[in-house]
């Protein structure tokens, strides 16, 4: 992006040779900034372009213990953002699509949740009404600086410059408004997190990212799956800038 310095000079000279002279000038610098973003799904196995996020037979988990399985696709996330307040968010609208949907009152790792942590952001069982039992399959996504087809996930949040794990959230989630989980790109590129000494999440670009491009892998927390079940959701990627 080119930056321009505009210098406007006005010089006022009195009509008399003996009159005092006055000069004035105005200097301005305007930086509009740049915002470009792309999000491309690709197959983990051969990097072929894809349009759907899917899980294979290894996600057929009938037992009651949550098993995290990587999706067959990953995303290439490229973001060059120098505009103030520009961002990219990723989320679902499950509650909007089905107002009768009941929330999931368990935490993302399958354990008992805390009051106020209900969520709708996940794969939803078709024909179901939500709820904690068999209503949802939670989805986490891991943002990393380099491709890693062997990446795994154990249900634990990680917030470093080398990896940022976040849960897929719904617009109806209580946690959606703070932006911590929904934001995937902001000022200076793909968004990672680090925790402050007070435990708060702080957004920042990772110095390990090359060419403003990071890679996103998706993990579903599967359990209690029954043959014939179908779980699905629509994921929205929203760019916000002037």
PDB file of C-alpha atoms in Angstrom:
ATOM      1  CA  UNK A   1       0.000   0.000   0.000  1.00  0.00           C
ATOM      2  CA  UNK A   2       1.327   3.424  -0.897  1.00  0.00           C
ATOM      3  CA  UNK A   3       1.258   6.133   1.751  1.00  0.00           C
ATOM      4  CA  UNK A   4       0.852   9.732   0.670  1.00  0.00           C
ATOM      5  CA  UNK A   5       1.847  12.885   2.499  1.00  0.00           C
ATOM      6  CA  UNK A   6      -0.162  15.878   1.312  1.00  0.00           C
ATOM      7  CA  UNK A   7       1.434  19.242   1.987  1.00  0.00           C
ATOM      8  CA  UNK A   8      -0.555  22.374   1.191  1.00  0.00           C
ATOM      9  CA  UNK A   9       1.310  25.666   1.532  1.00  0.00           C
ATOM     10  CA  UNK A  10      -0.299  29.103   1.354  1.00  0.00           C
ATOM     11  CA  UNK A  11       1.927  32.217   1.400  1.00  0.00           C
ATOM     12  CA  UNK A  12       0.302  35.610   1.883  1.00  0.00           C
ATOM     13  CA  UNK A  13       2.326  38.717   0.959  1.00  0.00           C
ATOM     14  CA  UNK A  14       1.170  42.238   1.846  1.00  0.00           C
ATOM     15  CA  UNK A  15       0.538  44.738  -0.953  1.00  0.00           C
ATOM     16  CA  UNK A  16       3.042  47.201   0.441  1.00  0.00           C
ATOM     17  CA  UNK A  17       6.739  46.632   0.230  1.00  0.00           C
ATOM     18  CA  UNK A  18       6.997  47.762   3.829  1.00  0.00           C
ATOM     19  CA  UNK A  19       4.123  45.681   5.153  1.00  0.00           C
ATOM     20  CA  UNK A  20       4.728  42.728   7.406  1.00  0.00           C
ATOM     21  CA  UNK A  21       4.506  39.340   5.714  1.00  0.00           C
ATOM     22  CA  UNK A  22       2.506  36.404   7.023  1.00  0.00           C
ATOM     23  CA  UNK A  23       2.901  32.815   5.946  1.00  0.00           C
ATOM     24  CA  UNK A  24       0.874  29.768   6.898  1.00  0.00           C
ATOM     25  CA  UNK A  25       0.623  26.177   5.822  1.00  0.00           C
ATOM     26  CA  UNK A  26      -1.390  23.078   6.536  1.00  0.00           C
ATOM     27  CA  UNK A  27       0.088  19.584   6.525  1.00  0.00           C
ATOM     28  CA  UNK A  28      -1.979  16.400   6.498  1.00  0.00           C
ATOM     29  CA  UNK A  29      -1.174  12.714   6.297  1.00  0.00           C
ATOM     30  CA  UNK A  30      -3.983  10.316   5.349  1.00  0.00           C
ATOM     31  CA  UNK A  31      -3.557   6.570   5.488  1.00  0.00           C
ATOM     32  CA  UNK A  32      -6.622   4.710   4.257  1.00  0.00           C
ATOM     33  CA  UNK A  33      -5.215   1.281   4.946  1.00  0.00           C
ATOM     34  CA  UNK A  34      -5.753  -2.013   3.183  1.00  0.00           C
ATOM     35  CA  UNK A  35      -8.068  -4.940   3.829  1.00  0.00           C
ATOM     36  CA  UNK A  36      -7.946  -8.145   1.790  1.00  0.00           C
ATOM     37  CA  UNK A  37      -9.057 -11.582   2.914  1.00  0.00           C
ATOM     38  CA  UNK A  38      -9.550 -15.056   1.473  1.00  0.00           C
ATOM     39  CA  UNK A  39     -10.755 -18.320   2.995  1.00  0.00           C
ATOM     40  CA  UNK A  40     -10.330 -21.516   0.985  1.00  0.00           C
ATOM     41  CA  UNK A  41     -11.229 -25.035   2.080  1.00  0.00           C
ATOM     42  CA  UNK A  42      -8.869 -27.754   0.865  1.00  0.00           C
ATOM     43  CA  UNK A  43      -8.612 -31.515   1.319  1.00  0.00           C
ATOM     44  CA  UNK A  44      -6.063 -32.562   3.923  1.00  0.00           C
ATOM     45  CA  UNK A  45      -5.093 -35.585   1.829  1.00  0.00           C
ATOM     46  CA  UNK A  46      -4.198 -33.892  -1.465  1.00  0.00           C
ATOM     47  CA  UNK A  47      -4.817 -30.112  -1.154  1.00  0.00           C
ATOM     48  CA  UNK A  48      -7.666 -30.238  -3.682  1.00  0.00           C
ATOM     49  CA  UNK A  49     -10.156 -27.375  -3.377  1.00  0.00           C
ATOM     50  CA  UNK A  50     -13.279 -28.223  -1.386  1.00  0.00           C
ATOM     51  CA  UNK A  51     -16.605 -26.576  -0.591  1.00  0.00           C
ATOM     52  CA  UNK A  52     -17.827 -28.719   2.309  1.00  0.00           C
ATOM     53  CA  UNK A  53     -16.403 -29.647   5.692  1.00  0.00           C
ATOM     54  CA  UNK A  54     -16.831 -33.381   6.314  1.00  0.00           C
ATOM     55  CA  UNK A  55     -15.816 -36.136   8.717  1.00  0.00           C
ATOM     56  CA  UNK A  56     -15.196 -39.752   7.730  1.00  0.00           C
ATOM     57  CA  UNK A  57     -16.047 -43.091   9.309  1.00  0.00           C
ATOM     58  CA  UNK A  58     -13.495 -42.603  12.103  1.00  0.00           C
ATOM     59  CA  UNK A  59     -15.948 -40.092  13.639  1.00  0.00           C
ATOM     60  CA  UNK A  60     -18.529 -42.846  14.269  1.00  0.00           C
ATOM     61  CA  UNK A  61     -18.130 -42.871  18.065  1.00  0.00           C
ATOM     62  CA  UNK A  62     -20.921 -44.789  19.803  1.00  0.00           C
ATOM     63  CA  UNK A  63     -19.542 -44.576  23.345  1.00  0.00           C
ATOM     64  CA  UNK A  64     -20.207 -41.816  25.866  1.00  0.00           C
ATOM     65  CA  UNK A  65     -16.629 -40.489  25.941  1.00  0.00           C
ATOM     66  CA  UNK A  66     -15.859 -37.519  23.709  1.00  0.00           C
ATOM     67  CA  UNK A  67     -13.309 -38.292  20.984  1.00  0.00           C
ATOM     68  CA  UNK A  68     -11.890 -35.399  18.970  1.00  0.00           C
ATOM     69  CA  UNK A  69     -11.612 -36.213  15.263  1.00  0.00           C
ATOM     70  CA  UNK A  70     -10.028 -33.955  12.650  1.00  0.00           C
ATOM     71  CA  UNK A  71     -12.165 -33.062   9.633  1.00  0.00           C
ATOM     72  CA  UNK A  72     -11.089 -34.217   6.177  1.00  0.00           C
ATOM     73  CA  UNK A  73     -10.623 -30.601   5.082  1.00  0.00           C
ATOM     74  CA  UNK A  74      -8.657 -27.600   6.341  1.00  0.00           C
ATOM     75  CA  UNK A  75      -8.768 -23.906   5.446  1.00  0.00           C
ATOM     76  CA  UNK A  76      -6.140 -21.545   4.087  1.00  0.00           C
ATOM     77  CA  UNK A  77      -6.733 -18.196   5.806  1.00  0.00           C
ATOM     78  CA  UNK A  78      -5.009 -15.248   4.122  1.00  0.00           C
ATOM     79  CA  UNK A  79      -5.539 -11.753   5.545  1.00  0.00           C
ATOM     80  CA  UNK A  80      -3.755  -8.466   4.899  1.00  0.00           C
ATOM     81  CA  UNK A  81      -5.466  -5.897   7.094  1.00  0.00           C
ATOM     82  CA  UNK A  82      -4.112  -2.450   7.915  1.00  0.00           C
ATOM     83  CA  UNK A  83      -7.472  -0.692   8.323  1.00  0.00           C
ATOM     84  CA  UNK A  84      -8.410   0.249  11.865  1.00  0.00           C
ATOM     85  CA  UNK A  85     -11.383  -1.699  13.262  1.00  0.00           C
ATOM     86  CA  UNK A  86     -11.449  -4.107  10.299  1.00  0.00           C
ATOM     87  CA  UNK A  87     -11.999  -7.755  11.146  1.00  0.00           C
ATOM     88  CA  UNK A  88     -13.217 -11.136   9.949  1.00  0.00           C
ATOM     89  CA  UNK A  89     -15.519 -13.278  12.071  1.00  0.00           C
ATOM     90  CA  UNK A  90     -16.615 -16.914  11.715  1.00  0.00           C
ATOM     91  CA  UNK A  91     -19.795 -18.205  13.333  1.00  0.00           C
ATOM     92  CA  UNK A  92     -23.037 -20.157  12.942  1.00  0.00           C
ATOM     93  CA  UNK A  93     -26.688 -19.073  13.033  1.00  0.00           C
ATOM     94  CA  UNK A  94     -28.171 -22.285  14.390  1.00  0.00           C
ATOM     95  CA  UNK A  95     -30.512 -20.575  16.850  1.00  0.00           C
ATOM     96  CA  UNK A  96     -31.728 -18.148  14.176  1.00  0.00           C
ATOM     97  CA  UNK A  97     -32.447 -21.034  11.804  1.00  0.00           C
ATOM     98  CA  UNK A  98     -34.351 -22.937  14.506  1.00  0.00           C
ATOM     99  CA  UNK A  99     -35.705 -20.677  17.295  1.00  0.00           C
ATOM    100  CA  UNK A 100     -36.957 -23.766  19.164  1.00  0.00           C
ATOM    101  CA  UNK A 101     -33.413 -25.153  19.467  1.00  0.00           C
ATOM    102  CA  UNK A 102     -32.387 -25.901  23.056  1.00  0.00           C
ATOM    103  CA  UNK A 103     -28.830 -24.942  24.090  1.00  0.00           C
ATOM    104  CA  UNK A 104     -26.038 -27.280  25.062  1.00  0.00           C
ATOM    105  CA  UNK A 105     -25.409 -26.822  28.768  1.00  0.00           C
ATOM    106  CA  UNK A 106     -22.217 -28.889  28.881  1.00  0.00           C
ATOM    107  CA  UNK A 107     -18.760 -27.481  28.294  1.00  0.00           C
ATOM    108  CA  UNK A 108     -16.969 -28.065  25.000  1.00  0.00           C
ATOM    109  CA  UNK A 109     -14.898 -30.936  26.371  1.00  0.00           C
ATOM    110  CA  UNK A 110     -18.056 -32.892  27.192  1.00  0.00           C
ATOM    111  CA  UNK A 111     -17.922 -32.293  30.946  1.00  0.00           C
ATOM    112  CA  UNK A 112     -20.541 -30.531  33.037  1.00  0.00           C
ATOM    113  CA  UNK A 113     -20.664 -26.864  32.107  1.00  0.00           C
ATOM    114  CA  UNK A 114     -20.955 -23.722  34.166  1.00  0.00           C
ATOM    115  CA  UNK A 115     -24.199 -21.765  34.395  1.00  0.00           C
ATOM    116  CA  UNK A 116     -24.357 -19.187  31.623  1.00  0.00           C
ATOM    117  CA  UNK A 117     -22.052 -21.091  29.277  1.00  0.00           C
ATOM    118  CA  UNK A 118     -24.803 -22.554  27.085  1.00  0.00           C
ATOM    119  CA  UNK A 119     -23.910 -22.704  23.411  1.00  0.00           C
ATOM    120  CA  UNK A 120     -25.533 -23.334  20.040  1.00  0.00           C
ATOM    121  CA  UNK A 121     -22.366 -23.187  17.929  1.00  0.00           C
ATOM    122  CA  UNK A 122     -21.728 -26.729  16.724  1.00  0.00           C
ATOM    123  CA  UNK A 123     -22.982 -29.397  14.354  1.00  0.00           C
ATOM    124  CA  UNK A 124     -26.676 -29.903  15.118  1.00  0.00           C
ATOM    125  CA  UNK A 125     -28.394 -33.292  14.905  1.00  0.00           C
ATOM    126  CA  UNK A 126     -30.993 -33.164  12.172  1.00  0.00           C
ATOM    127  CA  UNK A 127     -34.490 -33.869  13.463  1.00  0.00           C
ATOM    128  CA  UNK A 128     -33.417 -33.067  17.020  1.00  0.00           C
ATOM    129  CA  UNK A 129     -34.147 -30.119  19.256  1.00  0.00           C
ATOM    130  CA  UNK A 130     -30.656 -29.564  20.614  1.00  0.00           C
ATOM    131  CA  UNK A 131     -29.885 -30.079  24.270  1.00  0.00           C
ATOM    132  CA  UNK A 132     -26.882 -31.630  25.952  1.00  0.00           C
ATOM    133  CA  UNK A 133     -27.569 -35.271  25.047  1.00  0.00           C
ATOM    134  CA  UNK A 134     -26.975 -36.054  21.363  1.00  0.00           C
ATOM    135  CA  UNK A 135     -28.107 -32.581  20.369  1.00  0.00           C
ATOM    136  CA  UNK A 136     -24.780 -31.251  19.157  1.00  0.00           C
ATOM    137  CA  UNK A 137     -21.270 -32.179  18.112  1.00  0.00           C
ATOM    138  CA  UNK A 138     -18.973 -29.374  19.301  1.00  0.00           C
ATOM    139  CA  UNK A 139     -16.406 -28.108  16.800  1.00  0.00           C
ATOM    140  CA  UNK A 140     -13.056 -26.539  17.579  1.00  0.00           C
ATOM    141  CA  UNK A 141     -10.747 -24.969  15.028  1.00  0.00           C
ATOM    142  CA  UNK A 142      -6.990 -24.696  15.387  1.00  0.00           C
ATOM    143  CA  UNK A 143      -5.199 -21.815  13.691  1.00  0.00           C
ATOM    144  CA  UNK A 144      -1.504 -22.531  13.042  1.00  0.00           C
ATOM    145  CA  UNK A 145       1.259 -20.731  11.099  1.00  0.00           C
ATOM    146  CA  UNK A 146       2.240 -23.736   8.953  1.00  0.00           C
ATOM    147  CA  UNK A 147       0.413 -26.672   7.375  1.00  0.00           C
ATOM    148  CA  UNK A 148       0.290 -29.755   9.584  1.00  0.00           C
ATOM    149  CA  UNK A 149      -1.679 -32.732   8.262  1.00  0.00           C
ATOM    150  CA  UNK A 150      -0.908 -34.744  11.420  1.00  0.00           C
ATOM    151  CA  UNK A 151      -2.257 -32.155  13.860  1.00  0.00           C
ATOM    152  CA  UNK A 152      -4.393 -33.462  16.744  1.00  0.00           C
ATOM    153  CA  UNK A 153      -6.576 -31.906  19.429  1.00  0.00           C
ATOM    154  CA  UNK A 154      -7.354 -33.089  22.967  1.00  0.00           C
ATOM    155  CA  UNK A 155     -10.121 -30.671  23.955  1.00  0.00           C
ATOM    156  CA  UNK A 156      -7.829 -28.201  25.724  1.00  0.00           C
ATOM    157  CA  UNK A 157      -7.723 -24.536  24.703  1.00  0.00           C
ATOM    158  CA  UNK A 158      -4.317 -23.333  23.536  1.00  0.00           C
ATOM    159  CA  UNK A 159      -3.502 -19.645  23.085  1.00  0.00           C
ATOM    160  CA  UNK A 160       0.028 -19.003  21.824  1.00  0.00           C
ATOM    161  CA  UNK A 161       1.710 -17.513  18.756  1.00  0.00           C
ATOM    162  CA  UNK A 162       2.245 -21.066  17.482  1.00  0.00           C
ATOM    163  CA  UNK A 163      -1.360 -22.234  17.829  1.00  0.00           C
ATOM    164  CA  UNK A 164      -4.757 -20.802  18.699  1.00  0.00           C
ATOM    165  CA  UNK A 165      -7.627 -23.213  19.470  1.00  0.00           C
ATOM    166  CA  UNK A 166     -11.126 -21.773  19.611  1.00  0.00           C
ATOM    167  CA  UNK A 167     -14.643 -23.180  19.625  1.00  0.00           C
ATOM    168  CA  UNK A 168     -17.057 -22.527  16.801  1.00  0.00           C
ATOM    169  CA  UNK A 169     -19.690 -20.198  18.242  1.00  0.00           C
ATOM    170  CA  UNK A 170     -23.208 -19.165  17.327  1.00  0.00           C
ATOM    171  CA  UNK A 171     -24.486 -15.595  17.149  1.00  0.00           C
ATOM    172  CA  UNK A 172     -26.824 -16.528  20.025  1.00  0.00           C
ATOM    173  CA  UNK A 173     -23.947 -17.612  22.282  1.00  0.00           C
ATOM    174  CA  UNK A 174     -23.303 -15.528  25.345  1.00  0.00           C
ATOM    175  CA  UNK A 175     -19.599 -15.536  24.475  1.00  0.00           C
ATOM    176  CA  UNK A 176     -20.102 -14.286  20.922  1.00  0.00           C
ATOM    177  CA  UNK A 177     -20.239 -10.592  21.753  1.00  0.00           C
ATOM    178  CA  UNK A 178     -16.723 -10.307  23.173  1.00  0.00           C
ATOM    179  CA  UNK A 179     -15.270 -11.381  19.831  1.00  0.00           C
ATOM    180  CA  UNK A 180     -12.624 -13.637  21.347  1.00  0.00           C
ATOM    181  CA  UNK A 181     -13.885 -16.821  19.734  1.00  0.00           C
ATOM    182  CA  UNK A 182     -15.574 -15.439  16.640  1.00  0.00           C
ATOM    183  CA  UNK A 183     -12.691 -13.298  15.308  1.00  0.00           C
ATOM    184  CA  UNK A 184     -10.299 -15.112  12.959  1.00  0.00           C
ATOM    185  CA  UNK A 185      -8.545 -12.098  11.393  1.00  0.00           C
ATOM    186  CA  UNK A 186      -8.039  -8.501  12.439  1.00  0.00           C
ATOM    187  CA  UNK A 187      -5.428  -5.771  12.275  1.00  0.00           C
ATOM    188  CA  UNK A 188      -2.188  -7.159  10.782  1.00  0.00           C
ATOM    189  CA  UNK A 189      -3.545 -10.557   9.760  1.00  0.00           C
ATOM    190  CA  UNK A 190      -4.882 -13.912  11.014  1.00  0.00           C
ATOM    191  CA  UNK A 191      -5.706 -13.590  14.702  1.00  0.00           C
ATOM    192  CA  UNK A 192      -3.930 -15.533  17.407  1.00  0.00           C
ATOM    193  CA  UNK A 193      -4.241 -15.055  21.150  1.00  0.00           C
ATOM    194  CA  UNK A 194      -2.062 -14.847  24.194  1.00  0.00           C
ATOM    195  CA  UNK A 195      -3.248 -14.820  27.780  1.00  0.00           C
ATOM    196  CA  UNK A 196      -2.239 -11.920  29.997  1.00  0.00           C
ATOM    197  CA  UNK A 197      -1.083 -12.407  33.583  1.00  0.00           C
ATOM    198  CA  UNK A 198      -4.662 -11.657  34.599  1.00  0.00           C
ATOM    199  CA  UNK A 199      -5.904 -14.522  32.388  1.00  0.00           C
ATOM    200  CA  UNK A 200      -7.573 -12.373  29.734  1.00  0.00           C
ATOM    201  CA  UNK A 201      -7.309 -13.199  26.024  1.00  0.00           C
ATOM    202  CA  UNK A 202      -5.512 -10.611  23.886  1.00  0.00           C
ATOM    203  CA  UNK A 203      -5.724 -10.689  20.103  1.00  0.00           C
ATOM    204  CA  UNK A 204      -2.514 -10.335  18.161  1.00  0.00           C
ATOM    205  CA  UNK A 205      -0.906 -11.475  14.885  1.00  0.00           C
ATOM    206  CA  UNK A 206       1.635 -14.271  15.190  1.00  0.00           C
ATOM    207  CA  UNK A 207       5.212 -13.434  14.130  1.00  0.00           C
ATOM    208  CA  UNK A 208       5.472 -17.043  12.931  1.00  0.00           C
ATOM    209  CA  UNK A 209       2.906 -16.442  10.156  1.00  0.00           C
ATOM    210  CA  UNK A 210       4.477 -16.012   6.708  1.00  0.00           C
ATOM    211  CA  UNK A 211       2.903 -13.934   3.907  1.00  0.00           C
ATOM    212  CA  UNK A 212      -0.099 -13.122   6.133  1.00  0.00           C
ATOM    213  CA  UNK A 213      -1.346 -16.698   5.653  1.00  0.00           C
ATOM    214  CA  UNK A 214      -2.328 -19.162   8.371  1.00  0.00           C
ATOM    215  CA  UNK A 215      -3.940 -22.611   8.285  1.00  0.00           C
ATOM    216  CA  UNK A 216      -7.085 -23.730  10.081  1.00  0.00           C
ATOM    217  CA  UNK A 217      -7.874 -27.330  11.051  1.00  0.00           C
ATOM    218  CA  UNK A 218     -11.274 -28.415  12.380  1.00  0.00           C
ATOM    219  CA  UNK A 219     -12.015 -30.969  15.104  1.00  0.00           C
ATOM    220  CA  UNK A 220     -15.384 -32.462  16.059  1.00  0.00           C
ATOM    221  CA  UNK A 221     -16.004 -33.776  19.567  1.00  0.00           C
ATOM    222  CA  UNK A 222     -17.910 -36.995  18.780  1.00  0.00           C
ATOM    223  CA  UNK A 223     -19.756 -39.297  21.192  1.00  0.00           C
ATOM    224  CA  UNK A 224     -23.082 -41.153  21.422  1.00  0.00           C
ATOM    225  CA  UNK A 225     -23.372 -41.364  17.614  1.00  0.00           C
ATOM    226  CA  UNK A 226     -26.053 -43.749  16.345  1.00  0.00           C
ATOM    227  CA  UNK A 227     -26.215 -45.198  12.846  1.00  0.00           C
ATOM    228  CA  UNK A 228     -28.409 -43.028  10.645  1.00  0.00           C
ATOM    229  CA  UNK A 229     -27.566 -39.807  12.516  1.00  0.00           C
ATOM    230  CA  UNK A 230     -26.777 -36.695  10.475  1.00  0.00           C
ATOM    231  CA  UNK A 231     -25.247 -33.627  12.089  1.00  0.00           C
ATOM    232  CA  UNK A 232     -24.726 -30.411  10.164  1.00  0.00           C
ATOM    233  CA  UNK A 233     -24.493 -26.631  10.331  1.00  0.00           C
ATOM    234  CA  UNK A 234     -23.842 -23.664   8.063  1.00  0.00           C
ATOM    235  CA  UNK A 235     -20.694 -21.699   8.856  1.00  0.00           C
ATOM    236  CA  UNK A 236     -20.567 -17.999   8.028  1.00  0.00           C
ATOM    237  CA  UNK A 237     -17.364 -16.056   7.383  1.00  0.00           C
ATOM    238  CA  UNK A 238     -18.091 -12.334   7.681  1.00  0.00           C
ATOM    239  CA  UNK A 239     -15.736  -9.559   6.594  1.00  0.00           C
ATOM    240  CA  UNK A 240     -16.287  -6.173   8.226  1.00  0.00           C
ATOM    241  CA  UNK A 241     -14.583  -3.045   6.910  1.00  0.00           C
ATOM    242  CA  UNK A 242     -15.333   0.103   4.916  1.00  0.00           C
TER     243      UNK A 242
END
